[in-house]
Amino acid sequence: MKDTREKEIVDGVYLVINHQIYPIKQSVTKIGRMLDNDLVIQDSLVSRHHAEIHLEGNKYKIVDKNSTGGTYINNKKIKVSSLYSGDVILLANVPIMFINDKHKLDIKGAEETGKLADEPE
């Protein structure tokens, strides 16, 4: 039985690391070196439980979990930060790109729908 508190996860949101694509399919995605994480990164500078990506409403944010090497967004050290498509997350020295194609699809859909609303007189 599906938990009704679980947020609806949409396609088109993913992380790119080492030429691999990891879809984000949960409201909380745990990242770190330990095997109990959703995304496991085998790098000695990445903490065992380094960071988490949270879906809040229809926006994503990243939370540093008191990592040793730090969490950076576009070369700025953060504790908590919103994520936007194209952001480069750096966990210690491991770069990860955050992609949210869903946002682009929403904008394109709204533009297309707007044009359809204009009917000729």
PDB file of C-alpha atoms in Angstrom, residues 12-118:
ATOM      1  CA  GLY A  12      12.806  14.430 -15.704  1.00  0.00           C
ATOM      2  CA  VAL A  13      14.693  15.204 -12.487  1.00  0.00           C
ATOM      3  CA  TYR A  14      18.071  13.555 -12.155  1.00  0.00           C
ATOM      4  CA  LEU A  15      21.720  13.792 -11.178  1.00  0.00           C
ATOM      5  CA  VAL A  16      24.619  13.292 -13.588  1.00  0.00           C
ATOM      6  CA  ILE A  17      27.853  11.961 -12.111  1.00  0.00           C
ATOM      7  CA  ASN A  18      30.773  10.381 -13.987  1.00  0.00           C
ATOM      8  CA  HIS A  19      28.719  10.201 -17.203  1.00  0.00           C
ATOM      9  CA  GLN A  20      25.998   8.244 -15.361  1.00  0.00           C
ATOM     10  CA  ILE A  21      22.398   9.421 -14.937  1.00  0.00           C
ATOM     11  CA  TYR A  22      20.602   8.832 -11.619  1.00  0.00           C
ATOM     12  CA  PRO A  23      16.873   9.680 -11.633  1.00  0.00           C
ATOM     13  CA  ILE A  24      15.540  11.227  -8.434  1.00  0.00           C
ATOM     14  CA  LYS A  25      12.517   9.101  -7.565  1.00  0.00           C
ATOM     15  CA  GLN A  26      12.043   9.852  -3.838  1.00  0.00           C
ATOM     16  CA  SER A  27      11.113  12.874  -1.761  1.00  0.00           C
ATOM     17  CA  VAL A  28      14.482  12.507   0.033  1.00  0.00           C
ATOM     18  CA  THR A  29      17.577  11.250  -1.794  1.00  0.00           C
ATOM     19  CA  LYS A  30      20.526  10.405   0.465  1.00  0.00           C
ATOM     20  CA  ILE A  31      24.044  10.753  -0.922  1.00  0.00           C
ATOM     21  CA  GLY A  32      27.269   9.478   0.620  1.00  0.00           C
ATOM     22  CA  ARG A  33      29.921   6.791   0.824  1.00  0.00           C
ATOM     23  CA  MET A  34      27.943   4.209   2.867  1.00  0.00           C
ATOM     24  CA  LEU A  35      25.906   1.539   1.096  1.00  0.00           C
ATOM     25  CA  ASP A  36      22.670   2.593   2.853  1.00  0.00           C
ATOM     26  CA  ASN A  37      22.573   5.812   0.759  1.00  0.00           C
ATOM     27  CA  ASP A  38      20.397   6.123  -2.346  1.00  0.00           C
ATOM     28  CA  LEU A  39      23.395   7.382  -4.334  1.00  0.00           C
ATOM     29  CA  VAL A  40      26.661   5.793  -3.199  1.00  0.00           C
ATOM     30  CA  ILE A  41      29.872   7.609  -4.104  1.00  0.00           C
ATOM     31  CA  GLN A  42      33.063   5.654  -3.541  1.00  0.00           C
ATOM     32  CA  ASP A  43      35.465   8.496  -2.855  1.00  0.00           C
ATOM     33  CA  SER A  44      37.438   8.745   0.378  1.00  0.00           C
ATOM     34  CA  LEU A  45      36.756  12.504   0.653  1.00  0.00           C
ATOM     35  CA  VAL A  46      32.968  12.024   0.529  1.00  0.00           C
ATOM     36  CA  SER A  47      31.446  11.547   3.995  1.00  0.00           C
ATOM     37  CA  ARG A  48      29.539   8.398   4.893  1.00  0.00           C
ATOM     38  CA  HIS A  49      26.278  10.396   4.924  1.00  0.00           C
ATOM     39  CA  HIS A  50      27.307  13.524   3.055  1.00  0.00           C
ATOM     40  CA  ALA A  51      24.141  15.255   1.830  1.00  0.00           C
ATOM     41  CA  GLU A  52      20.450  14.858   1.042  1.00  0.00           C
ATOM     42  CA  ILE A  53      18.268  16.233  -1.737  1.00  0.00           C
ATOM     43  CA  HIS A  54      14.733  17.063  -0.589  1.00  0.00           C
ATOM     44  CA  LEU A  55      11.620  17.686  -2.656  1.00  0.00           C
ATOM     45  CA  GLU A  56       9.537  20.407  -0.984  1.00  0.00           C
ATOM     46  CA  GLY A  57       6.368  21.278  -2.846  1.00  0.00           C
ATOM     47  CA  ASN A  58       7.606  21.388  -6.414  1.00  0.00           C
ATOM     48  CA  LYS A  59      11.129  22.612  -5.592  1.00  0.00           C
ATOM     49  CA  TYR A  60      14.315  20.759  -4.738  1.00  0.00           C
ATOM     50  CA  LYS A  61      16.900  21.682  -2.145  1.00  0.00           C
ATOM     51  CA  ILE A  62      20.142  20.136  -0.972  1.00  0.00           C
ATOM     52  CA  VAL A  63      21.128  19.792   2.681  1.00  0.00           C
ATOM     53  CA  ASP A  64      24.692  19.169   3.867  1.00  0.00           C
ATOM     54  CA  LYS A  65      24.691  16.523   6.626  1.00  0.00           C
ATOM     55  CA  ASN A  66      27.673  17.972   8.532  1.00  0.00           C
ATOM     56  CA  SER A  67      30.081  16.493   6.015  1.00  0.00           C
ATOM     57  CA  THR A  68      33.829  16.734   6.512  1.00  0.00           C
ATOM     58  CA  GLY A  69      34.645  17.841   2.955  1.00  0.00           C
ATOM     59  CA  GLY A  70      31.714  20.241   2.561  1.00  0.00           C
ATOM     60  CA  THR A  71      28.926  20.644   0.028  1.00  0.00           C
ATOM     61  CA  TYR A  72      29.172  23.315  -2.659  1.00  0.00           C
ATOM     62  CA  ILE A  73      26.699  24.645  -5.221  1.00  0.00           C
ATOM     63  CA  ASN A  74      28.355  26.360  -8.180  1.00  0.00           C
ATOM     64  CA  ASN A  75      31.566  26.724  -6.105  1.00  0.00           C
ATOM     65  CA  LYS A  76      29.796  28.303  -3.097  1.00  0.00           C
ATOM     66  CA  LYS A  77      29.887  26.370   0.187  1.00  0.00           C
ATOM     67  CA  ILE A  78      26.391  25.762   1.579  1.00  0.00           C
ATOM     68  CA  LYS A  79      24.565  24.091   4.439  1.00  0.00           C
ATOM     69  CA  VAL A  80      21.154  24.283   2.707  1.00  0.00           C
ATOM     70  CA  SER A  81      20.454  25.549  -0.798  1.00  0.00           C
ATOM     71  CA  SER A  82      17.739  25.485  -3.442  1.00  0.00           C
ATOM     72  CA  LEU A  83      18.626  23.542  -6.573  1.00  0.00           C
ATOM     73  CA  TYR A  84      18.055  24.747 -10.128  1.00  0.00           C
ATOM     74  CA  SER A  85      18.573  22.866 -13.357  1.00  0.00           C
ATOM     75  CA  GLY A  86      22.215  23.071 -14.393  1.00  0.00           C
ATOM     76  CA  ASP A  87      23.561  23.605 -10.875  1.00  0.00           C
ATOM     77  CA  VAL A  88      26.853  21.849 -10.199  1.00  0.00           C
ATOM     78  CA  ILE A  89      26.941  20.174  -6.800  1.00  0.00           C
ATOM     79  CA  LEU A  90      30.415  19.482  -5.439  1.00  0.00           C
ATOM     80  CA  LEU A  91      30.638  16.916  -2.641  1.00  0.00           C
ATOM     81  CA  ALA A  92      34.208  17.247  -1.353  1.00  0.00           C
ATOM     82  CA  ASN A  93      35.859  17.002  -4.818  1.00  0.00           C
ATOM     83  CA  VAL A  94      33.161  15.035  -6.695  1.00  0.00           C
ATOM     84  CA  PRO A  95      31.112  17.098  -9.197  1.00  0.00           C
ATOM     85  CA  ILE A  96      27.436  16.221  -9.758  1.00  0.00           C
ATOM     86  CA  MET A  97      25.104  18.088 -12.101  1.00  0.00           C
ATOM     87  CA  PHE A  98      21.462  18.592 -11.082  1.00  0.00           C
ATOM     88  CA  ILE A  99      19.034  18.507 -14.000  1.00  0.00           C
ATOM     89  CA  ASN A 100      15.350  19.359 -13.758  1.00  0.00           C
ATOM     90  CA  ASP A 101      13.786  18.938 -17.200  1.00  0.00           C
ATOM     91  CA  LYS A 102      10.330  18.932 -15.569  1.00  0.00           C
ATOM     92  CA  HIS A 103      10.620  22.689 -14.963  1.00  0.00           C
ATOM     93  CA  LYS A 104      11.409  23.345 -18.636  1.00  0.00           C
ATOM     94  CA  LEU A 105       8.502  21.140 -19.685  1.00  0.00           C
ATOM     95  CA  ASP A 106       6.142  23.074 -17.391  1.00  0.00           C
ATOM     96  CA  ILE A 107       7.240  26.407 -18.870  1.00  0.00           C
ATOM     97  CA  LYS A 108       6.973  25.126 -22.429  1.00  0.00           C
ATOM     98  CA  GLY A 109       3.552  23.620 -21.689  1.00  0.00           C
ATOM     99  CA  ALA A 110       2.294  26.898 -20.229  1.00  0.00           C
ATOM    100  CA  GLU A 111       3.514  28.806 -23.292  1.00  0.00           C
ATOM    101  CA  GLU A 112       1.876  26.319 -25.636  1.00  0.00           C
ATOM    102  CA  THR A 113      -1.385  26.366 -23.685  1.00  0.00           C
ATOM    103  CA  GLY A 114      -1.370  30.158 -23.681  1.00  0.00           C
ATOM    104  CA  LYS A 115      -1.256  30.187 -27.482  1.00  0.00           C
ATOM    105  CA  LEU A 116      -4.153  27.760 -27.679  1.00  0.00           C
ATOM    106  CA  ALA A 117      -6.316  30.031 -25.521  1.00  0.00           C
ATOM    107  CA  ASP A 118      -6.149  32.788 -28.146  1.00  0.00           C
TER     108      ASP A 118
END
